[in-house]
mmCIF file of C-alpha atoms in Angstrom:
data_model
loop_
_atom_site.group_PDB
_atom_site.id
_atom_site.type_symbol
_atom_site.label_atom_id
_atom_site.label_comp_id
_atom_site.label_asym_id
_atom_site.label_seq_id
_atom_site.Cartn_x
_atom_site.Cartn_y
_atom_site.Cartn_z
ATOM 1 C CA MET I 1 -30.896 22.806 -67.544
ATOM 2 C CA THR I 2 -28.728 21.625 -64.660
ATOM 3 C CA PRO I 3 -30.510 19.786 -61.852
ATOM 4 C CA ARG I 4 -30.367 21.347 -58.422
ATOM 5 C CA ARG I 5 -28.309 19.747 -55.736
ATOM 6 C CA GLY I 6 -30.063 16.670 -54.321
ATOM 7 C CA MET I 7 -32.284 16.284 -57.398
ATOM 8 C CA ILE I 8 -31.812 13.404 -59.870
ATOM 9 C CA ASP I 9 -31.554 14.312 -63.514
ATOM 10 C CA PRO I 10 -34.533 12.718 -65.382
ATOM 11 C CA ASP I 11 -32.206 11.568 -68.187
ATOM 12 C CA ASP I 12 -29.975 9.764 -65.669
ATOM 13 C CA LEU I 13 -32.990 8.129 -64.035
ATOM 14 C CA ALA I 14 -34.278 6.932 -67.459
ATOM 15 C CA ALA I 15 -30.824 5.515 -68.299
ATOM 16 C CA PHE I 16 -30.735 3.663 -64.968
ATOM 17 C CA HIS I 17 -34.191 2.121 -65.495
ATOM 18 C CA ALA I 18 -33.200 1.030 -69.007
ATOM 19 C CA ALA I 19 -30.018 -0.599 -67.655
ATOM 20 C CA VAL I 20 -31.851 -2.619 -64.987
ATOM 21 C CA ALA I 21 -35.072 -3.308 -66.899
ATOM 22 C CA ASP I 22 -34.603 -7.076 -67.318
ATOM 23 C CA THR I 23 -33.304 -7.765 -63.760
ATOM 24 C CA ARG I 24 -35.249 -9.619 -61.093
ATOM 25 C CA PRO I 25 -34.832 -9.544 -57.301
ATOM 26 C CA LEU I 26 -32.913 -12.454 -55.854
ATOM 27 C CA SER I 27 -34.974 -15.127 -54.176
ATOM 28 C CA ALA I 28 -34.604 -15.634 -50.454
ATOM 29 C CA HIS I 29 -33.705 -19.263 -51.138
ATOM 30 C CA GLY I 30 -29.955 -19.881 -50.941
ATOM 31 C CA ARG I 31 -29.198 -16.860 -48.798
ATOM 32 C CA VAL I 32 -27.338 -17.353 -45.555
ATOM 33 C CA GLN I 33 -29.144 -16.079 -42.524
ATOM 34 C CA HIS I 34 -26.698 -15.306 -39.762
ATOM 35 C CA PRO I 35 -28.151 -15.959 -36.340
ATOM 36 C CA ARG I 36 -28.086 -13.197 -33.820
ATOM 37 C CA ARG I 37 -25.106 -13.289 -31.540
ATOM 38 C CA PRO I 38 -25.871 -14.973 -28.253
ATOM 39 C CA PRO I 39 -25.594 -12.758 -25.225
ATOM 40 C CA PRO I 40 -22.247 -12.912 -23.452
ATOM 41 C CA PRO I 41 -22.076 -15.605 -20.782
ATOM 42 C CA ARG I 42 -22.808 -14.491 -17.259
ATOM 43 C CA PRO I 43 -20.460 -15.848 -14.610
ATOM 44 C CA LEU I 44 -23.227 -16.931 -12.275
ATOM 45 C CA GLN I 45 -20.973 -18.591 -9.689
ATOM 46 C CA HIS I 46 -18.718 -15.536 -9.571
ATOM 47 C CA LEU I 47 -21.749 -13.282 -9.061
ATOM 48 C CA ALA I 48 -23.038 -15.587 -6.317
ATOM 49 C CA ASP I 49 -19.612 -15.555 -4.618
ATOM 50 C CA GLU I 50 -19.473 -11.756 -4.798
ATOM 51 C CA GLN I 51 -22.962 -11.486 -3.312
ATOM 52 C CA ALA I 52 -22.077 -13.925 -0.507
ATOM 53 C CA ALA I 53 -18.886 -11.992 0.285
ATOM 54 C CA LEU I 54 -20.856 -8.741 0.385
ATOM 55 C CA GLN I 55 -23.446 -10.241 2.731
ATOM 56 C CA GLU I 56 -20.696 -11.641 4.964
ATOM 57 C CA SER I 57 -18.898 -8.300 5.136
ATOM 58 C CA LEU I 58 -22.094 -6.412 5.910
ATOM 59 C CA HIS I 59 -23.778 -8.831 8.285
ATOM 60 C CA GLY I 60 -21.157 -11.394 9.335
ATOM 61 C CA ALA I 61 -19.865 -11.666 12.861
ATOM 62 C CA ILE I 62 -16.593 -9.898 13.633
ATOM 63 C CA GLY I 63 -14.232 -12.149 15.540
ATOM 64 C CA LEU I 64 -11.859 -11.091 18.299
ATOM 65 C CA GLN I 65 -8.814 -11.491 16.040
ATOM 66 C CA ASP I 66 -10.442 -9.235 13.417
ATOM 67 C CA ARG I 67 -11.076 -6.576 16.042
ATOM 68 C CA LEU I 68 -7.486 -6.717 17.283
ATOM 69 C CA GLU I 69 -5.776 -6.810 13.913
ATOM 70 C CA GLY I 70 -7.894 -4.511 11.755
ATOM 71 C CA GLY I 71 -6.883 -5.382 8.223
ATOM 72 C CA ASP I 72 -7.360 -2.370 5.988
ATOM 73 C CA GLU I 73 -4.268 -0.578 7.200
ATOM 74 C CA PRO I 74 -0.972 -1.022 5.405
ATOM 75 C CA SER I 75 1.505 -3.485 6.799
ATOM 76 C CA TYR I 76 4.626 -5.354 5.780
ATOM 77 C CA LEU I 77 6.412 -8.329 7.297
ATOM 78 C CA ARG I 78 9.704 -9.617 5.917
ATOM 79 C CA HIS I 79 9.451 -13.148 4.584
ATOM 80 C CA GLY I 80 10.405 -15.747 7.168
ATOM 81 C CA LEU I 81 9.452 -13.731 10.247
ATOM 82 C CA SER I 82 6.699 -14.783 12.622
ATOM 83 C CA ALA I 83 3.333 -13.034 12.397
ATOM 84 C CA SER I 84 3.738 -12.245 16.093
ATOM 85 C CA VAL I 85 6.403 -9.664 15.167
ATOM 86 C CA LEU I 86 3.839 -7.649 13.211
ATOM 87 C CA ARG I 87 1.169 -8.230 15.847
ATOM 88 C CA ASP I 88 3.489 -6.861 18.562
ATOM 89 C CA LEU I 89 4.321 -3.863 16.391
ATOM 90 C CA ARG I 90 0.619 -3.122 15.851
ATOM 91 C CA ARG I 91 -0.080 -3.410 19.564
ATOM 92 C CA SER I 92 2.635 -0.860 20.395
ATOM 93 C CA ARG I 93 4.818 -3.332 22.250
ATOM 94 C CA TRP I 94 7.827 -1.614 20.703
ATOM 95 C CA VAL I 95 8.730 1.883 21.918
ATOM 96 C CA VAL I 96 9.135 4.428 19.122
ATOM 97 C CA GLN I 97 12.684 5.716 19.532
ATOM 98 C CA ASP I 98 12.876 8.279 16.723
ATOM 99 C CA GLU I 99 10.838 9.749 13.883
ATOM 100 C CA ILE I 100 11.130 11.559 10.592
ATOM 101 C CA ASP I 101 8.529 13.869 9.080
ATOM 102 C CA LEU I 102 8.486 13.917 5.277
ATOM 103 C CA HIS I 103 5.658 16.458 4.906
ATOM 104 C CA GLY I 104 6.289 18.866 2.066
ATOM 105 C CA CYS I 105 9.143 16.849 0.512
ATOM 106 C CA ASN I 106 9.199 15.935 -3.136
ATOM 107 C CA ARG I 107 9.803 12.276 -3.981
ATOM 108 C CA ASP I 108 13.568 12.619 -4.511
ATOM 109 C CA ASP I 109 14.145 14.552 -1.286
ATOM 110 C CA ALA I 110 11.885 12.196 0.656
ATOM 111 C CA ARG I 111 13.733 9.106 -0.572
ATOM 112 C CA GLN I 112 17.118 10.589 0.250
ATOM 113 C CA LEU I 113 16.010 11.785 3.703
ATOM 114 C CA LEU I 114 14.381 8.439 4.499
ATOM 115 C CA GLY I 115 17.504 6.503 3.510
ATOM 116 C CA ALA I 116 19.746 8.736 5.618
ATOM 117 C CA PHE I 117 17.326 8.543 8.562
ATOM 118 C CA LEU I 118 17.194 4.731 8.475
ATOM 119 C CA ALA I 119 20.990 4.463 8.215
ATOM 120 C CA GLU I 120 21.432 6.783 11.199
ATOM 121 C CA ALA I 121 18.773 4.948 13.236
ATOM 122 C CA LEU I 122 20.490 1.631 12.525
ATOM 123 C CA GLN I 123 23.894 3.095 13.400
ATOM 124 C CA HIS I 124 22.583 4.333 16.761
ATOM 125 C CA GLY I 125 20.856 1.042 17.573
ATOM 126 C CA ARG I 126 17.300 2.324 17.241
ATOM 127 C CA ARG I 127 14.932 -0.537 16.450
ATOM 128 C CA CYS I 128 11.514 1.141 16.225
ATOM 129 C CA VAL I 129 10.913 4.413 14.378
ATOM 130 C CA ARG I 130 7.963 6.409 13.064
ATOM 131 C CA VAL I 131 7.903 7.658 9.478
ATOM 132 C CA VAL I 132 5.373 10.446 8.942
ATOM 133 C CA HIS I 133 4.442 10.704 5.270
ATOM 134 C CA GLY I 134 1.199 12.641 5.642
ATOM 135 C CA LYS I 135 -2.350 11.927 4.534
ATOM 136 C CA GLY I 136 -2.173 13.868 1.290
ATOM 137 C CA LEU I 137 -4.947 16.293 2.201
ATOM 138 C CA ARG I 138 -3.198 19.144 0.351
ATOM 139 C CA SER I 139 -2.171 16.981 -2.598
ATOM 140 C CA PRO I 140 -3.936 16.937 -5.972
ATOM 141 C CA GLN I 141 -7.054 14.721 -5.778
ATOM 142 C CA LYS I 142 -6.383 14.380 -2.026
ATOM 143 C CA THR I 143 -4.129 11.348 -2.566
ATOM 144 C CA SER I 144 -0.846 10.983 -0.755
ATOM 145 C CA ILE I 145 1.853 10.199 -3.275
ATOM 146 C CA LEU I 146 4.439 9.854 -0.499
ATOM 147 C CA ARG I 147 2.254 7.320 1.327
ATOM 148 C CA GLN I 148 2.534 4.848 -1.540
ATOM 149 C CA LEU I 149 6.167 5.606 -2.287
ATOM 150 C CA VAL I 150 7.323 5.288 1.331
ATOM 151 C CA ARG I 151 5.648 1.873 1.683
ATOM 152 C CA GLY I 152 7.455 0.592 -1.384
ATOM 153 C CA TRP I 153 10.792 2.046 -0.346
ATOM 154 C CA LEU I 154 10.557 0.539 3.130
ATOM 155 C CA ALA I 155 9.616 -2.905 1.810
ATOM 156 C CA ARG I 156 12.775 -2.936 -0.350
ATOM 157 C CA ARG I 157 15.175 -1.936 2.442
ATOM 158 C CA ASP I 158 17.234 -4.728 4.029
ATOM 159 C CA GLU I 159 17.165 -3.131 7.471
ATOM 160 C CA VAL I 160 13.336 -3.039 7.609
ATOM 161 C CA LEU I 161 11.787 -6.110 9.237
ATOM 162 C CA ALA I 162 8.190 -4.908 9.426
ATOM 163 C CA TYR I 163 5.959 -1.875 9.374
ATOM 164 C CA CYS I 164 2.354 -1.068 10.120
ATOM 165 C CA GLN I 165 0.078 1.949 10.157
ATOM 166 C CA ALA I 166 0.477 4.106 13.226
ATOM 167 C CA ARG I 167 -2.268 4.265 15.827
ATOM 168 C CA PRO I 168 -4.536 7.326 15.601
ATOM 169 C CA HIS I 169 -2.700 9.220 18.364
ATOM 170 C CA ASP I 170 0.634 8.522 16.610
ATOM 171 C CA GLY I 171 -0.417 9.818 13.193
ATOM 172 C CA GLY I 172 -2.933 7.217 12.017
ATOM 173 C CA GLU I 173 -3.014 6.759 8.270
ATOM 174 C CA GLY I 174 -0.462 9.557 7.856
ATOM 175 C CA ALA I 175 2.369 7.601 9.492
ATOM 176 C CA LEU I 176 3.997 4.195 9.692
ATOM 177 C CA ILE I 177 5.661 2.467 12.630
ATOM 178 C CA VAL I 178 8.767 0.695 11.343
ATOM 179 C CA LEU I 179 10.722 -2.117 13.004
ATOM 180 C CA LEU I 180 14.402 -2.240 12.060
ATOM 181 C CA ARG I 181 16.840 -5.118 12.392
ATOM 182 C CA ALA I 182 19.437 -4.968 15.136
ATOM 183 C CA ALA I 183 22.677 -3.267 14.202
ATOM 184 C CA LYS I 184 25.495 -5.657 13.309
ATOM 185 C CA LYS I 185 28.258 -5.831 15.896
ATOM 186 C CA ASP I 186 31.779 -4.937 14.748
ATOM 187 C CA LYS I 187 34.253 -7.774 15.347
ATOM 188 C CA ARG I 188 37.439 -6.111 16.561
#
């Protein structure tokens, strides 16, 4: 008779018991007991610093400079220039002389159009321009791909001295105000 699945054949069980009949369990003496792993260390000072920073941001006093400058908006200042250049740009002390709207462009078209626009602005002596990249409200996940790309492109251009986020009436987070270097004079 064949045993059913999951059942042990009585002959096999008897053979097993015969094979292990003169064995004894091992004593606990001589066995290595591994200690439990200690919990991972907790960076207490880091946690305290994080908590203090949170408290400061929620309940700390906001100084006049913080109110004037903001801080969350994107900005760029070429190395070696005074911080007053960016401050003046943020405070609209430069008149916007031209603008380009990149809404609806793919990344390749936007890069090409932006490069041509900056070259033309420089050629015509325009120093302050607005670049509208949009807020990305119609983009997947509501993130503006052009916003990030345009910032990087501008920061790598030699003619760009500084940029900052536009004021709300000039496009807010959907636009940048860009300060360009002065056009080089031809020596003839």
